Every structure is written in C-alpha cells, then in structure tokens.
CSV table of N, CA and C in Angstrom, one decimal:
chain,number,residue,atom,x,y,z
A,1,UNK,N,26.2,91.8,151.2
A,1,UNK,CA,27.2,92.1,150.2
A,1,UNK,C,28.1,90.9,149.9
A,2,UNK,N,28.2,91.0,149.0
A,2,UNK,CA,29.4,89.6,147.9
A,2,UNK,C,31.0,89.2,148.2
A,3,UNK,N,31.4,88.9,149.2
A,3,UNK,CA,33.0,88.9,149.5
A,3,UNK,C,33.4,87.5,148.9
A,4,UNK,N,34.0,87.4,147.6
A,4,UNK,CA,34.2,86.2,147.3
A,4,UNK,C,35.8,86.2,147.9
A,5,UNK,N,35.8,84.2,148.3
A,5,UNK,CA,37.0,84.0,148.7
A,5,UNK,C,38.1,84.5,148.7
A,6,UNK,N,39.3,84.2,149.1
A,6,UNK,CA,40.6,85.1,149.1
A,6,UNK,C,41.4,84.4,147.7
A,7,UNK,N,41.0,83.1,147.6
A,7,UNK,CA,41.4,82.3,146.8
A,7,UNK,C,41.2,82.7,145.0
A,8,UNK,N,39.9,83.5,145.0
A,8,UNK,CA,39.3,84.0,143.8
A,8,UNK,C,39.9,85.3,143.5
A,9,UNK,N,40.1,85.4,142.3
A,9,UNK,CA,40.7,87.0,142.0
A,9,UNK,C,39.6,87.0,140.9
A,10,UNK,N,39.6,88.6,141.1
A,10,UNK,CA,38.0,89.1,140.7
A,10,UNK,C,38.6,90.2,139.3
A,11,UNK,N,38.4,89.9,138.3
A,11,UNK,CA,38.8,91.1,137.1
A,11,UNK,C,37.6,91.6,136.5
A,12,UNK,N,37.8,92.7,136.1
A,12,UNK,CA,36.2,93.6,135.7
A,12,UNK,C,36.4,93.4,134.4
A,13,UNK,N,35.3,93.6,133.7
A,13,UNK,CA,35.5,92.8,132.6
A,13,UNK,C,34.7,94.4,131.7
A,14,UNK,N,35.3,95.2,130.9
A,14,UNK,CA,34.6,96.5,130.7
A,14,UNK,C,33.7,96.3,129.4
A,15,UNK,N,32.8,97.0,129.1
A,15,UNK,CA,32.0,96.8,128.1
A,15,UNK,C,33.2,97.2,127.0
A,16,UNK,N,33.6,98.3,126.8
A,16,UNK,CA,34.7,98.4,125.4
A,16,UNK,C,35.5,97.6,125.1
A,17,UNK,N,35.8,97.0,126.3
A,17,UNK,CA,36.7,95.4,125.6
A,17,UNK,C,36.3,94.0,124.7
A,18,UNK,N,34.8,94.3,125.0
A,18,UNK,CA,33.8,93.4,124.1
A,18,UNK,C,34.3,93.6,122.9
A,19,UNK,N,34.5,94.8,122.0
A,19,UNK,CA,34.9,95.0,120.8
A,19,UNK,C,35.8,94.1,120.3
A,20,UNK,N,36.8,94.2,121.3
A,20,UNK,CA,38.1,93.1,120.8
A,20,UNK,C,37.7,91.5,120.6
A,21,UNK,N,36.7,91.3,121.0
A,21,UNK,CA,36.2,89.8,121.0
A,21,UNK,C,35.2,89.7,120.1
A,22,UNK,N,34.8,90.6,119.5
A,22,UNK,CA,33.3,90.5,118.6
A,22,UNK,C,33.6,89.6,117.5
A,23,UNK,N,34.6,89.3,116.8
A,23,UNK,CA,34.4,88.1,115.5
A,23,UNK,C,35.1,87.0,116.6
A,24,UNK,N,35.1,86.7,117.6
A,24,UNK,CA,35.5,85.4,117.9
A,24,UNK,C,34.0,85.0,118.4
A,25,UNK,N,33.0,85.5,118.3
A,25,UNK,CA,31.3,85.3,118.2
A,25,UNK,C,31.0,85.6,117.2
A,26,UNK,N,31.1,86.0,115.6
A,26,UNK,CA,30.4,86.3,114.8
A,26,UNK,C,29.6,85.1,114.3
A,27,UNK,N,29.8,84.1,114.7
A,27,UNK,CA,28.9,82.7,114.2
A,27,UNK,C,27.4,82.7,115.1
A,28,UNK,N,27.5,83.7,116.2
A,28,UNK,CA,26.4,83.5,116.9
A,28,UNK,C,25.3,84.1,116.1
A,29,UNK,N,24.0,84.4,116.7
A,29,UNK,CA,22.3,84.9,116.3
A,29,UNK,C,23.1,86.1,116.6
A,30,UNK,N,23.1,87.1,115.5
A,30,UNK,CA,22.9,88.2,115.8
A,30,UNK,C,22.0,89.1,117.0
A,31,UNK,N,22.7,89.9,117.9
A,31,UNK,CA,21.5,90.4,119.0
A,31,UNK,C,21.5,89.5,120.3
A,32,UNK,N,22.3,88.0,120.2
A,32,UNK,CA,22.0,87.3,121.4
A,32,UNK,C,23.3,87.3,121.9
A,33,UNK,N,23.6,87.2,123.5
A,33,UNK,CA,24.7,87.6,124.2
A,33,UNK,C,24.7,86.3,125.1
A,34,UNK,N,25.5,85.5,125.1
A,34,UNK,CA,25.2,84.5,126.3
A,34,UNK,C,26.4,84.7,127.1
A,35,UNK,N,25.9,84.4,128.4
A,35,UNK,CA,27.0,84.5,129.6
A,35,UNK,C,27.7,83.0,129.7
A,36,UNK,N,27.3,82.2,129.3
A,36,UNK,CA,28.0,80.9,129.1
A,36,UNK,C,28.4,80.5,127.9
A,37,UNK,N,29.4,80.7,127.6
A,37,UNK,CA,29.9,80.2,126.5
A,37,UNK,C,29.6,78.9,126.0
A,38,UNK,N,30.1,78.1,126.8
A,38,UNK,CA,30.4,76.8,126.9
A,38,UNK,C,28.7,76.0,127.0
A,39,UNK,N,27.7,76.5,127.0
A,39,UNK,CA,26.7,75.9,126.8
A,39,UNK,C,25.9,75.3,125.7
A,40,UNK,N,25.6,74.4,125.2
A,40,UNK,CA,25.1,74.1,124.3
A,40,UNK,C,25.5,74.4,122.6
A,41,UNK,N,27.4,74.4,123.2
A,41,UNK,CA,27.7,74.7,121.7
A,41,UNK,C,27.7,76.3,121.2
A,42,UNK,N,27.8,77.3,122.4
A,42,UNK,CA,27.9,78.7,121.6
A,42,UNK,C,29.4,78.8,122.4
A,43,UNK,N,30.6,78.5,122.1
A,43,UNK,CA,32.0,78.6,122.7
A,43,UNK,C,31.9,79.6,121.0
A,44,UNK,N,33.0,80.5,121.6
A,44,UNK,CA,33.8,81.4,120.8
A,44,UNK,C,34.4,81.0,119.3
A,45,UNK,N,34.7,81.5,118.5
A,45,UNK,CA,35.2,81.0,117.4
A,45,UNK,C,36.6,79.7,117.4
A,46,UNK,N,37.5,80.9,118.6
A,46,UNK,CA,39.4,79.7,119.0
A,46,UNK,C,38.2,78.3,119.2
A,47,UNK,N,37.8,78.6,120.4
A,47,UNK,CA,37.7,77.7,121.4
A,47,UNK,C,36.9,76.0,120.2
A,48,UNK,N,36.1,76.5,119.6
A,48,UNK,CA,35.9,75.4,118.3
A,48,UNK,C,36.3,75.3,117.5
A,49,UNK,N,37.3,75.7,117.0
A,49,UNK,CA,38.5,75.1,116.1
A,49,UNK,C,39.6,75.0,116.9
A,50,UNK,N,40.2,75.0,118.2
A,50,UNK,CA,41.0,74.2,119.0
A,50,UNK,C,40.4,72.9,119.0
A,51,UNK,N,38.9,72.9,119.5
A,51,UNK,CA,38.1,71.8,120.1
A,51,UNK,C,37.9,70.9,118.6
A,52,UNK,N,38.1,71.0,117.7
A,52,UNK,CA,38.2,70.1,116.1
A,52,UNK,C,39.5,69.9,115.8
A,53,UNK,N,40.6,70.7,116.1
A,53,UNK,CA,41.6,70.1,116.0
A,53,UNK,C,42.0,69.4,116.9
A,54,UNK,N,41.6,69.1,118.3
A,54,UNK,CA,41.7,68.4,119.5
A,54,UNK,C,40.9,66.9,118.7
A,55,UNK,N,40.1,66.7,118.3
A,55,UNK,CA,39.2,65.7,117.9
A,55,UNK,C,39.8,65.1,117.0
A,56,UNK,N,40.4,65.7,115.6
A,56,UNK,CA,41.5,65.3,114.4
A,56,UNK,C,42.2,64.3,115.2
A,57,UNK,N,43.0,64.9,116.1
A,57,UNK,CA,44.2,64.3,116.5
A,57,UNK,C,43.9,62.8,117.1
A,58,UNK,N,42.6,63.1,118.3
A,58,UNK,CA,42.2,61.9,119.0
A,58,UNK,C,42.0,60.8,117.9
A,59,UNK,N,41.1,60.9,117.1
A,59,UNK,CA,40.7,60.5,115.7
A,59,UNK,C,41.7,59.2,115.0
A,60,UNK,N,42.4,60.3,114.8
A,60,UNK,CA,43.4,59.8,114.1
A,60,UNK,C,44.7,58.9,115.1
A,61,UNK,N,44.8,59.2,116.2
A,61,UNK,CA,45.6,57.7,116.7
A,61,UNK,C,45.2,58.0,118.4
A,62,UNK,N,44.1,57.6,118.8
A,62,UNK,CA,43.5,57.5,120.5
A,62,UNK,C,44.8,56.8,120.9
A,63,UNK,N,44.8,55.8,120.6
A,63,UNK,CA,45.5,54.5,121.3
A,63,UNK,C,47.3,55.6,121.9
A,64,UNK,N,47.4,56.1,120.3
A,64,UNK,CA,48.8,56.6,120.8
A,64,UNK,C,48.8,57.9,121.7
A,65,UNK,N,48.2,58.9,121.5
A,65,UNK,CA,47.9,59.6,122.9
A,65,UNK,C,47.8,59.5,123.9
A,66,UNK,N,46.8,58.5,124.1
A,66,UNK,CA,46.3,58.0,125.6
A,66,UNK,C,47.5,57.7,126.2
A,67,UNK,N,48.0,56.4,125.7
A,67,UNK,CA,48.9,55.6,126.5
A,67,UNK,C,50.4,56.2,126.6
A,68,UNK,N,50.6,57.3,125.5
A,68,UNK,CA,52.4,57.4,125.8
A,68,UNK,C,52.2,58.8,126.3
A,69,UNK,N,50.9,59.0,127.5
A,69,UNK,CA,50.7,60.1,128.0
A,69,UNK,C,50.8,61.7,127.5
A,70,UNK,N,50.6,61.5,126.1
A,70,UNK,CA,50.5,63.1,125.5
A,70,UNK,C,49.4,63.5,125.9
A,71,UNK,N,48.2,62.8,125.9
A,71,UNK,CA,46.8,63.2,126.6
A,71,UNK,C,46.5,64.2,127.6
A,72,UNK,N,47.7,63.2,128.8
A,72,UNK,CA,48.1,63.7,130.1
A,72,UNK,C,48.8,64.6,130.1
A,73,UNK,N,49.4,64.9,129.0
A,73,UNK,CA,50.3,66.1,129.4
A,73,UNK,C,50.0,67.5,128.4
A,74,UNK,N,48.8,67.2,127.3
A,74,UNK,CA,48.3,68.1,127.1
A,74,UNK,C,47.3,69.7,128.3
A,75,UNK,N,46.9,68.4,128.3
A,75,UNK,CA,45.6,68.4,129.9
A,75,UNK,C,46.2,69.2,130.7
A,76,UNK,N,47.3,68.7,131.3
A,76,UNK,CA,48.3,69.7,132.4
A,76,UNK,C,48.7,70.6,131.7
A,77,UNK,N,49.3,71.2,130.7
A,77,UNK,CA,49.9,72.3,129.7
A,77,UNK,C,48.5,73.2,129.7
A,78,UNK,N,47.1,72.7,129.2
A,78,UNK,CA,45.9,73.5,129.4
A,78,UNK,C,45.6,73.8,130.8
A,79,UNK,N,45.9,73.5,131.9
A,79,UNK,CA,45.4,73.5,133.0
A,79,UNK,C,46.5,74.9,133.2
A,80,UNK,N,47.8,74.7,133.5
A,80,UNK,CA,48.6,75.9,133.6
A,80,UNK,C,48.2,77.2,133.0
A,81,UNK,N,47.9,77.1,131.6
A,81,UNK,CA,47.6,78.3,131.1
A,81,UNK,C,46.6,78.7,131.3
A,82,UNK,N,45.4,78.1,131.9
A,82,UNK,CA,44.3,78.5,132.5
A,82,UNK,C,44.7,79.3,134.0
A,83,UNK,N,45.0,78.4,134.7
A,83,UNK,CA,46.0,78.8,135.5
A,83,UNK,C,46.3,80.7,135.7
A,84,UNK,N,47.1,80.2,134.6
A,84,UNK,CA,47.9,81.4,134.3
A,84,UNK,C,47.1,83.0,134.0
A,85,UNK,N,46.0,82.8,133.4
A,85,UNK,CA,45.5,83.7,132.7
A,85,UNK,C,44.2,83.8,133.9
A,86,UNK,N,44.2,83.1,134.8
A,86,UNK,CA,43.1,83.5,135.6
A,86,UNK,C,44.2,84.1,137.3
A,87,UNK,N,45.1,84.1,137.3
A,87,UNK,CA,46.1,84.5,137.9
A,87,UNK,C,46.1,84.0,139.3
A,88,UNK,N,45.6,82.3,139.6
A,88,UNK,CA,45.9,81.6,140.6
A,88,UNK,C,46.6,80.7,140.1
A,89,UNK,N,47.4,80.1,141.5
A,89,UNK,CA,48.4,78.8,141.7
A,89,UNK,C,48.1,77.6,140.4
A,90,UNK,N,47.0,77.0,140.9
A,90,UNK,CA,46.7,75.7,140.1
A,90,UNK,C,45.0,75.9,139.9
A,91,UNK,N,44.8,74.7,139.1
A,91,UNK,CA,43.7,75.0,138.4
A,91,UNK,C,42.8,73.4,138.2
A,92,UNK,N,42.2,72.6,137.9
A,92,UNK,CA,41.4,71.6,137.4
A,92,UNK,C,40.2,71.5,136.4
A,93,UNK,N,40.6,71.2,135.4
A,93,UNK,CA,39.3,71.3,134.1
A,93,UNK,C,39.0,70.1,134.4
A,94,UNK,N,37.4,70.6,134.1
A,94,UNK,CA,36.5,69.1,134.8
A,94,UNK,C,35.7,69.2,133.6
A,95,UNK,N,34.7,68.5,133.4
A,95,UNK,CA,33.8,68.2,132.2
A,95,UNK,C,33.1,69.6,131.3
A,96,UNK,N,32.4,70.1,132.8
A,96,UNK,CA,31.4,70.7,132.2
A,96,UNK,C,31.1,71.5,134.1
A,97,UNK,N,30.4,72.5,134.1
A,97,UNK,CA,30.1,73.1,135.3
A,97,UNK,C,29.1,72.2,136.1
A,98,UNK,N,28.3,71.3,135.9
A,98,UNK,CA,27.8,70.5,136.7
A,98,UNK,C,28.8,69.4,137.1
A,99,UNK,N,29.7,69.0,136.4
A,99,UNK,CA,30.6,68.4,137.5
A,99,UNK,C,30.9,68.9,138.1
A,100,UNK,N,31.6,70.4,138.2
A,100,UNK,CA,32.5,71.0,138.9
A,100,UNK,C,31.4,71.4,140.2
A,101,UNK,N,30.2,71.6,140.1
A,101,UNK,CA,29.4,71.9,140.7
A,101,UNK,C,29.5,70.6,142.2
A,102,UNK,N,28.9,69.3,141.1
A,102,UNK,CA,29.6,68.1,142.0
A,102,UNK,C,30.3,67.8,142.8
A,103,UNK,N,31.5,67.8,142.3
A,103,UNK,CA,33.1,67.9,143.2
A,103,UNK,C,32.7,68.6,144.6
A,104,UNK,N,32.4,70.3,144.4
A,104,UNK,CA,32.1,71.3,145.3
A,104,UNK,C,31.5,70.5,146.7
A,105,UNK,N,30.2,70.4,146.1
A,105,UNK,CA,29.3,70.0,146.7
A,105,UNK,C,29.6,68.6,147.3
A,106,UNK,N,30.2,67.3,147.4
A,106,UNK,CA,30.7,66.6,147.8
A,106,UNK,C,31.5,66.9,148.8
A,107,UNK,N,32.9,67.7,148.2
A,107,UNK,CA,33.7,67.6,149.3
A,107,UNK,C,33.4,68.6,150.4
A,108,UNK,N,32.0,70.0,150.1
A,108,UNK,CA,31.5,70.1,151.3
A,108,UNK,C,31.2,69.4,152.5
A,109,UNK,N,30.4,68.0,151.9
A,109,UNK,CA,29.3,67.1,152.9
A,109,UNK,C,29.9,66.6,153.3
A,110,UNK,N,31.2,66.6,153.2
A,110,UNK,CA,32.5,65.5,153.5
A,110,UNK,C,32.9,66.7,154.7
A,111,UNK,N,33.2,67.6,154.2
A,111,UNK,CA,33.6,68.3,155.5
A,111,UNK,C,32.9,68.7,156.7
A,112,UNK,N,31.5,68.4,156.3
A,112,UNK,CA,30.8,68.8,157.4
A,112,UNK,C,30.6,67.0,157.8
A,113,UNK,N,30.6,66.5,157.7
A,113,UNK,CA,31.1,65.6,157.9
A,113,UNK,C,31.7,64.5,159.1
A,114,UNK,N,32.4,65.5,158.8
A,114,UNK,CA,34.3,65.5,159.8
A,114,UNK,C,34.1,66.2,161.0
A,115,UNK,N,33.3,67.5,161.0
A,115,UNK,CA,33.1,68.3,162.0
A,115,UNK,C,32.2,67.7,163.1
C-alpha cells in the first residue's frame, strides 16, 4: 500500500468538480482526457493565455525584466501561490517534470552517497 511522504498532502479530486473546469479544456479533442496537462501543449485554457501574456511582456523588453529582477520576483510570487494552493511551506518550479525528475534523482545518489 501507497504511504506518500509526510511532506505531501494528498487532496481527492471528485469527479463532479470536473464540471467546474470543463471550458478551461474546451480547446481540447473532444472525448480525450489527459492526466498531464502540461504535456505537449494541452495546459488548460488560464494557464495559455497567462503563458502568452508572460511571452508579450518577455518580448517586448527581456533586457528590462531580467536585470532589474522583475523576472526574479515574478518567479517567487508564482512559486508562493503554488505553494499556497497545494498547502505546503515552499515550493520550486523547474522546467518541465523531467527536470524535476532529475533534481530528485541526483540528490538521491548524493545521499546515498554520503552514507
């Protein structure tokens, strides 16, 4: 049986609540359900027009973002409210789940490692 960490908090996710989300998918194939959003470009309706308004902005002046740290402090403001809505301490947005995968698996080898 499945005891995920103490660190993880686990929320059930009900079928009736799907309703409330159905036009933030209406761009998908009708009939297809994917468990990853974030794959190959099927993210939710927000999450692609956040992710185009995010691009506008880069677009339109990188230089000044980057460097007078709005970038940086976007990034952190996203990290919190992920944070927030998944109801642990701190959080890290990494690329894509094969990074994150990465990280994992590194600072494993590292720890076994040490032992």
């Amino acid at each position: 049986s499945f005891s995920p960490p103490s660190f993880v908090v686990m929320r059930s996710f009900r079928r009736g609540a799907a309703l409330a989300f159905a036009e933030d998918f209406a761009h998908h194939k009708a009939g297809v359900a994917r468990l990853n959003h974030g794959s190959f470009g099927s993210a939710p309706r927000p999450v692609l027009v956040a992710a185009q308004r995010a691009r506008e902005l880069w677009l339109a002046q990188p230089d000044e973002l980057y460097f007078t740290g709005g970038l940086a402090a976007k990034i952190a403001k996203s990290e919190a409210m992920a944070a927030e809505a998944l109801g642990v301490d701190g959080i890290s947005l990494v690329e894509n789940s094969t990074v994150a995968t990465a990280i994992v698996a590194k600072r494993w080898s590292r720890a076994k490692e040490r032992r």
